[in-house]
Amino acid sequence: MSVTLLEQDGKLSLDDEVRRWIPEMPAYVKPVTIRQLLHHTSGLRDYLTLMWLRGVNFDGVTTASDALSLIARQRETNFEPGSEYLYSNSGYFLLSEIVRRASGKTLAQLARERIFSPLGMAVTHFHDDHTMIVPNRATGYAARDSGFSVAMSGFEQVGDGSVMTTVEELARWDRNFYDGRVGGRALLESMHVPARLTSGRVLDYASGLVVGQYRGLRTVRHGGSW
């Protein structure tokens, strides 16, 4: 939503090459675009997988700088950008960096100003400071051999996650897809347009949303964890 709002403002284009905004990225044989980041068709390797392969402790603290340096060291993409679909957290993290560089504000600041505050989402925020105290915060946990243990990362990079909200405020965000208070109807409809691969194949993925049908009715969904 933040990226599409900036396009609406004329601050960027979804067809911009990523290197226009993040020149630290390698010059791949075929350039990666912002639109491909949105649709997970960039071919960029998932930085969380790369961290796992390096043995990074996911319960520890990592920053935007850590994530960017790891992504920028990848000399190749998994496939030619635009030719396939492969979910990649790297893409949505890079979108947060593009938002910061195109707007001059962090994703947390822009979302607060342009999305959360206008929708009356008073406590919802991008949690980009692991030391921030959050009243009434629920702690994540995971099963282990003898019961459960706390399972919380100290990640400070955002974009692919780290939104903290409440059930009531999440309902306010959902309502916006019906009344278009933030962004307007045209922008919201544009976010529902599925990706098309270079082969011509149309996906069911559209700018962070999975669109489809169930018994003849239109569905919009997205799963996740963490």
Tab-separated table of C-alpha atoms in Angstrom:
chain	number	residue	atom	x	y	z
A	1	MET	CA	0.000	0.000	0.000
A	2	SER	CA	2.805	2.423	0.867
A	3	VAL	CA	4.502	1.786	-2.478
A	4	THR	CA	1.315	2.237	-4.473
A	5	LEU	CA	0.540	5.459	-2.597
A	6	LEU	CA	3.971	6.792	-3.582
A	7	GLU	CA	3.302	5.866	-7.197
A	8	GLN	CA	-0.010	7.720	-6.940
A	9	ASP	CA	1.975	10.732	-5.665
A	10	GLY	CA	4.322	10.528	-8.665
A	11	LYS	CA	7.319	9.783	-6.435
A	12	LEU	CA	8.128	6.506	-8.216
A	13	SER	CA	6.877	4.081	-10.869
A	14	LEU	CA	6.253	0.391	-10.335
A	15	ASP	CA	8.231	-0.173	-13.532
A	16	ASP	CA	11.325	1.545	-12.139
A	17	GLU	CA	14.401	-0.630	-11.983
A	18	VAL	CA	15.263	-1.421	-8.368
A	19	ARG	CA	18.819	-0.169	-8.920
A	20	ARG	CA	17.438	3.316	-9.564
A	21	TRP	CA	16.632	3.476	-5.861
A	22	ILE	CA	19.093	0.939	-4.471
A	23	PRO	CA	22.297	1.219	-6.532
A	24	GLU	CA	24.068	-1.127	-4.112
A	25	MET	CA	22.247	-3.993	-5.805
A	26	PRO	CA	24.166	-5.886	-8.513
A	27	ALA	CA	23.506	-5.134	-12.184
A	28	TYR	CA	21.915	-8.456	-13.128
A	29	VAL	CA	21.726	-9.585	-16.761
A	30	LYS	CA	18.057	-8.559	-16.763
A	31	PRO	CA	17.047	-5.721	-14.420
A	32	VAL	CA	14.646	-6.285	-11.527
A	33	THR	CA	11.689	-3.877	-11.245
A	34	ILE	CA	9.602	-2.689	-8.313
A	35	ARG	CA	6.558	-4.416	-9.815
A	36	GLN	CA	8.434	-7.746	-9.792
A	37	LEU	CA	9.254	-7.246	-6.099
A	38	LEU	CA	5.536	-6.737	-5.406
A	39	HIS	CA	4.569	-9.904	-7.276
A	40	HIS	CA	7.442	-12.147	-6.086
A	41	THR	CA	8.638	-12.617	-9.663
A	42	SER	CA	12.032	-10.938	-9.175
A	43	GLY	CA	14.048	-14.120	-8.713
A	44	LEU	CA	15.881	-12.554	-5.775
A	45	ARG	CA	17.076	-15.049	-3.200
A	46	ASP	CA	15.210	-14.984	0.103
A	47	TYR	CA	17.382	-13.241	2.681
A	48	LEU	CA	15.865	-15.190	5.588
A	49	THR	CA	16.930	-18.427	3.911
A	50	LEU	CA	20.382	-16.939	3.353
A	51	MET	CA	20.569	-15.966	7.034
A	52	TRP	CA	19.520	-19.476	8.037
A	53	LEU	CA	22.236	-20.956	5.815
A	54	ARG	CA	24.749	-18.677	7.539
A	55	GLY	CA	23.622	-19.885	10.944
A	56	VAL	CA	22.111	-16.579	12.064
A	57	ASN	CA	20.217	-16.862	15.352
A	58	PHE	CA	16.664	-15.774	14.536
A	59	ASP	CA	16.038	-14.972	18.197
A	60	GLY	CA	18.724	-12.285	17.990
A	61	VAL	CA	18.819	-8.741	16.609
A	62	THR	CA	19.279	-8.034	12.910
A	63	THR	CA	18.969	-4.702	11.112
A	64	ALA	CA	18.095	-3.300	7.703
A	65	SER	CA	21.799	-2.914	7.021
A	66	ASP	CA	22.363	-6.608	7.732
A	67	ALA	CA	19.595	-7.646	5.355
A	68	LEU	CA	20.600	-5.262	2.561
A	69	SER	CA	24.273	-6.224	2.625
A	70	LEU	CA	23.356	-9.907	2.401
A	71	ILE	CA	20.958	-9.407	-0.522
A	72	ALA	CA	23.381	-7.123	-2.382
A	73	ARG	CA	26.138	-9.751	-2.257
A	74	GLN	CA	24.094	-12.214	-4.343
A	75	ARG	CA	25.658	-12.222	-7.808
A	76	GLU	CA	22.776	-13.922	-9.560
A	77	THR	CA	19.015	-14.288	-9.328
A	78	ASN	CA	17.315	-17.681	-9.015
A	79	PHE	CA	15.765	-17.197	-12.463
A	80	GLU	CA	15.348	-14.492	-15.070
A	81	PRO	CA	13.296	-11.716	-13.449
A	82	GLY	CA	9.668	-11.899	-14.505
A	83	SER	CA	9.820	-15.476	-15.778
A	84	GLU	CA	8.705	-17.343	-12.636
A	85	TYR	CA	7.027	-16.879	-9.250
A	86	LEU	CA	8.946	-17.573	-6.043
A	87	TYR	CA	7.989	-16.036	-2.714
A	88	SER	CA	10.897	-13.949	-1.470
A	89	ASN	CA	11.092	-11.895	1.711
A	90	SER	CA	13.970	-10.030	0.077
A	91	GLY	CA	11.564	-8.288	-2.287
A	92	TYR	CA	9.336	-6.843	0.400
A	93	PHE	CA	12.279	-5.819	2.553
A	94	LEU	CA	13.726	-3.958	-0.453
A	95	LEU	CA	10.356	-2.252	-0.949
A	96	SER	CA	10.726	-0.772	2.537
A	97	GLU	CA	14.118	0.615	1.516
A	98	ILE	CA	12.641	2.054	-1.688
A	99	VAL	CA	9.883	3.732	0.337
A	100	ARG	CA	12.505	5.312	2.583
A	101	ARG	CA	14.615	6.601	-0.290
A	102	ALA	CA	11.721	7.794	-2.452
A	103	SER	CA	9.815	9.540	0.350
A	104	GLY	CA	12.552	10.553	2.762
A	105	LYS	CA	10.651	8.773	5.542
A	106	THR	CA	10.986	5.319	7.026
A	107	LEU	CA	8.261	2.831	6.203
A	108	ALA	CA	7.123	3.101	9.829
A	109	GLN	CA	6.810	6.886	9.548
A	110	LEU	CA	5.082	6.872	6.163
A	111	ALA	CA	2.602	4.154	7.113
A	112	ARG	CA	1.747	5.967	10.338
A	113	GLU	CA	1.139	9.227	8.468
A	114	ARG	CA	-0.604	7.920	5.344
A	115	ILE	CA	-2.342	4.695	6.432
A	116	PHE	CA	-2.626	3.960	10.134
A	117	SER	CA	-3.542	7.420	11.476
A	118	PRO	CA	-6.163	8.178	8.774
A	119	LEU	CA	-7.818	4.816	9.484
A	120	GLY	CA	-7.853	5.361	13.245
A	121	MET	CA	-5.334	2.578	13.869
A	122	ALA	CA	-3.827	4.156	16.960
A	123	VAL	CA	-1.481	1.395	18.123
A	124	THR	CA	-0.675	-0.359	14.830
A	125	HIS	CA	2.934	0.190	13.753
A	126	PHE	CA	5.918	-1.221	11.924
A	127	HIS	CA	8.087	-2.462	14.766
A	128	ASP	CA	11.520	-1.289	13.581
A	129	ASP	CA	13.018	-0.829	17.060
A	130	HIS	CA	13.429	-4.045	19.037
A	131	THR	CA	13.754	-2.079	22.308
A	132	MET	CA	10.363	-0.345	21.906
A	133	ILE	CA	7.964	-1.120	24.744
A	134	VAL	CA	4.545	-2.136	23.392
A	135	PRO	CA	1.730	-2.145	25.989
A	136	ASN	CA	-0.389	-5.320	26.039
A	137	ARG	CA	1.968	-7.028	23.603
A	138	ALA	CA	1.413	-10.740	23.064
A	139	THR	CA	4.591	-12.812	23.099
A	140	GLY	CA	5.207	-15.433	20.437
A	141	TYR	CA	6.045	-18.964	21.523
A	142	ALA	CA	6.846	-22.327	20.010
A	143	ALA	CA	6.515	-25.930	21.091
A	144	ARG	CA	9.483	-27.836	22.441
A	145	ASP	CA	9.958	-31.244	24.015
A	146	SER	CA	8.675	-30.185	27.432
A	147	GLY	CA	5.959	-27.627	26.752
A	148	PHE	CA	6.675	-24.269	25.125
A	149	SER	CA	9.350	-21.589	24.951
A	150	VAL	CA	9.390	-17.926	23.936
A	151	ALA	CA	10.137	-17.520	20.219
A	152	MET	CA	10.581	-13.847	19.365
A	153	SER	CA	13.057	-12.268	16.978
A	154	GLY	CA	14.736	-8.943	17.555
A	155	PHE	CA	14.475	-8.036	13.861
A	156	GLU	CA	14.561	-4.333	13.058
A	157	GLN	CA	14.246	-4.703	9.275
A	158	VAL	CA	10.669	-4.318	8.064
A	159	GLY	CA	8.641	-4.601	4.880
A	160	ASP	CA	8.284	-8.366	4.793
A	161	GLY	CA	6.837	-8.317	8.293
A	162	SER	CA	7.008	-6.668	11.734
A	163	VAL	CA	3.598	-5.018	11.738
A	164	MET	CA	2.088	-5.062	15.229
A	165	THR	CA	-1.658	-4.554	15.462
A	166	THR	CA	-4.828	-5.652	17.244
A	167	VAL	CA	-7.831	-7.600	16.004
A	168	GLU	CA	-9.983	-4.459	16.206
A	169	GLU	CA	-7.516	-2.342	14.239
A	170	LEU	CA	-6.935	-5.098	11.700
A	171	ALA	CA	-10.686	-4.899	11.004
A	172	ARG	CA	-10.252	-1.189	10.233
A	173	TRP	CA	-7.557	-2.050	7.690
A	174	ASP	CA	-9.796	-4.682	6.115
A	175	ARG	CA	-12.682	-2.211	5.894
A	176	ASN	CA	-10.518	0.122	3.805
A	177	PHE	CA	-10.584	-2.403	0.953
A	178	TYR	CA	-14.354	-1.821	0.774
A	179	ASP	CA	-14.659	1.932	1.319
A	180	GLY	CA	-11.306	3.113	-0.099
A	181	ARG	CA	-10.831	5.812	2.524
A	182	VAL	CA	-7.052	5.561	2.076
A	183	GLY	CA	-5.861	5.416	-1.524
A	184	GLY	CA	-9.238	5.450	-3.236
A	185	ARG	CA	-11.066	2.745	-5.165
A	186	ALA	CA	-8.861	2.887	-8.270
A	187	LEU	CA	-5.667	2.337	-6.295
A	188	LEU	CA	-7.196	-0.532	-4.332
A	189	GLU	CA	-8.396	-2.205	-7.520
A	190	SER	CA	-4.911	-1.882	-9.015
A	191	MET	CA	-3.571	-3.864	-6.053
A	192	HIS	CA	-5.857	-6.753	-7.062
A	193	VAL	CA	-4.469	-7.060	-10.616
A	194	PRO	CA	-2.611	-10.407	-10.826
A	195	ALA	CA	0.941	-10.684	-12.049
A	196	ARG	CA	1.682	-11.832	-15.580
A	197	LEU	CA	4.889	-13.740	-16.299
A	198	THR	CA	6.971	-13.100	-19.406
A	199	SER	CA	5.503	-16.323	-20.826
A	200	GLY	CA	2.048	-14.750	-20.660
A	201	ARG	CA	0.874	-16.933	-17.799
A	202	VAL	CA	-1.305	-15.071	-15.283
A	203	LEU	CA	-0.698	-15.808	-11.599
A	204	ASP	CA	-3.091	-15.632	-8.665
A	205	TYR	CA	-0.689	-13.313	-6.812
A	206	ALA	CA	-1.293	-9.566	-6.889
A	207	SER	CA	0.771	-7.031	-4.916
A	208	GLY	CA	0.770	-8.863	-1.607
A	209	LEU	CA	-2.672	-10.397	-2.112
A	210	VAL	CA	-3.729	-13.808	-3.399
A	211	VAL	CA	-6.845	-13.509	-5.569
A	212	GLY	CA	-9.041	-16.385	-6.638
A	213	GLN	CA	-12.514	-17.900	-6.586
A	214	TYR	CA	-14.498	-20.195	-4.335
A	215	ARG	CA	-17.788	-21.591	-5.600
A	216	GLY	CA	-18.035	-18.761	-8.068
A	217	LEU	CA	-17.286	-16.033	-5.532
A	218	ARG	CA	-14.218	-13.813	-5.616
A	219	THR	CA	-11.723	-14.396	-2.811
A	220	VAL	CA	-8.786	-12.335	-1.567
A	221	ARG	CA	-6.440	-13.842	0.980
A	222	HIS	CA	-2.898	-14.248	2.242
A	223	GLY	CA	-1.337	-16.677	4.660
A	224	GLY	CA	1.759	-16.320	6.763
A	225	SER	CA	3.525	-17.060	10.016
A	226	TRP	CA	6.260	-15.613	12.249
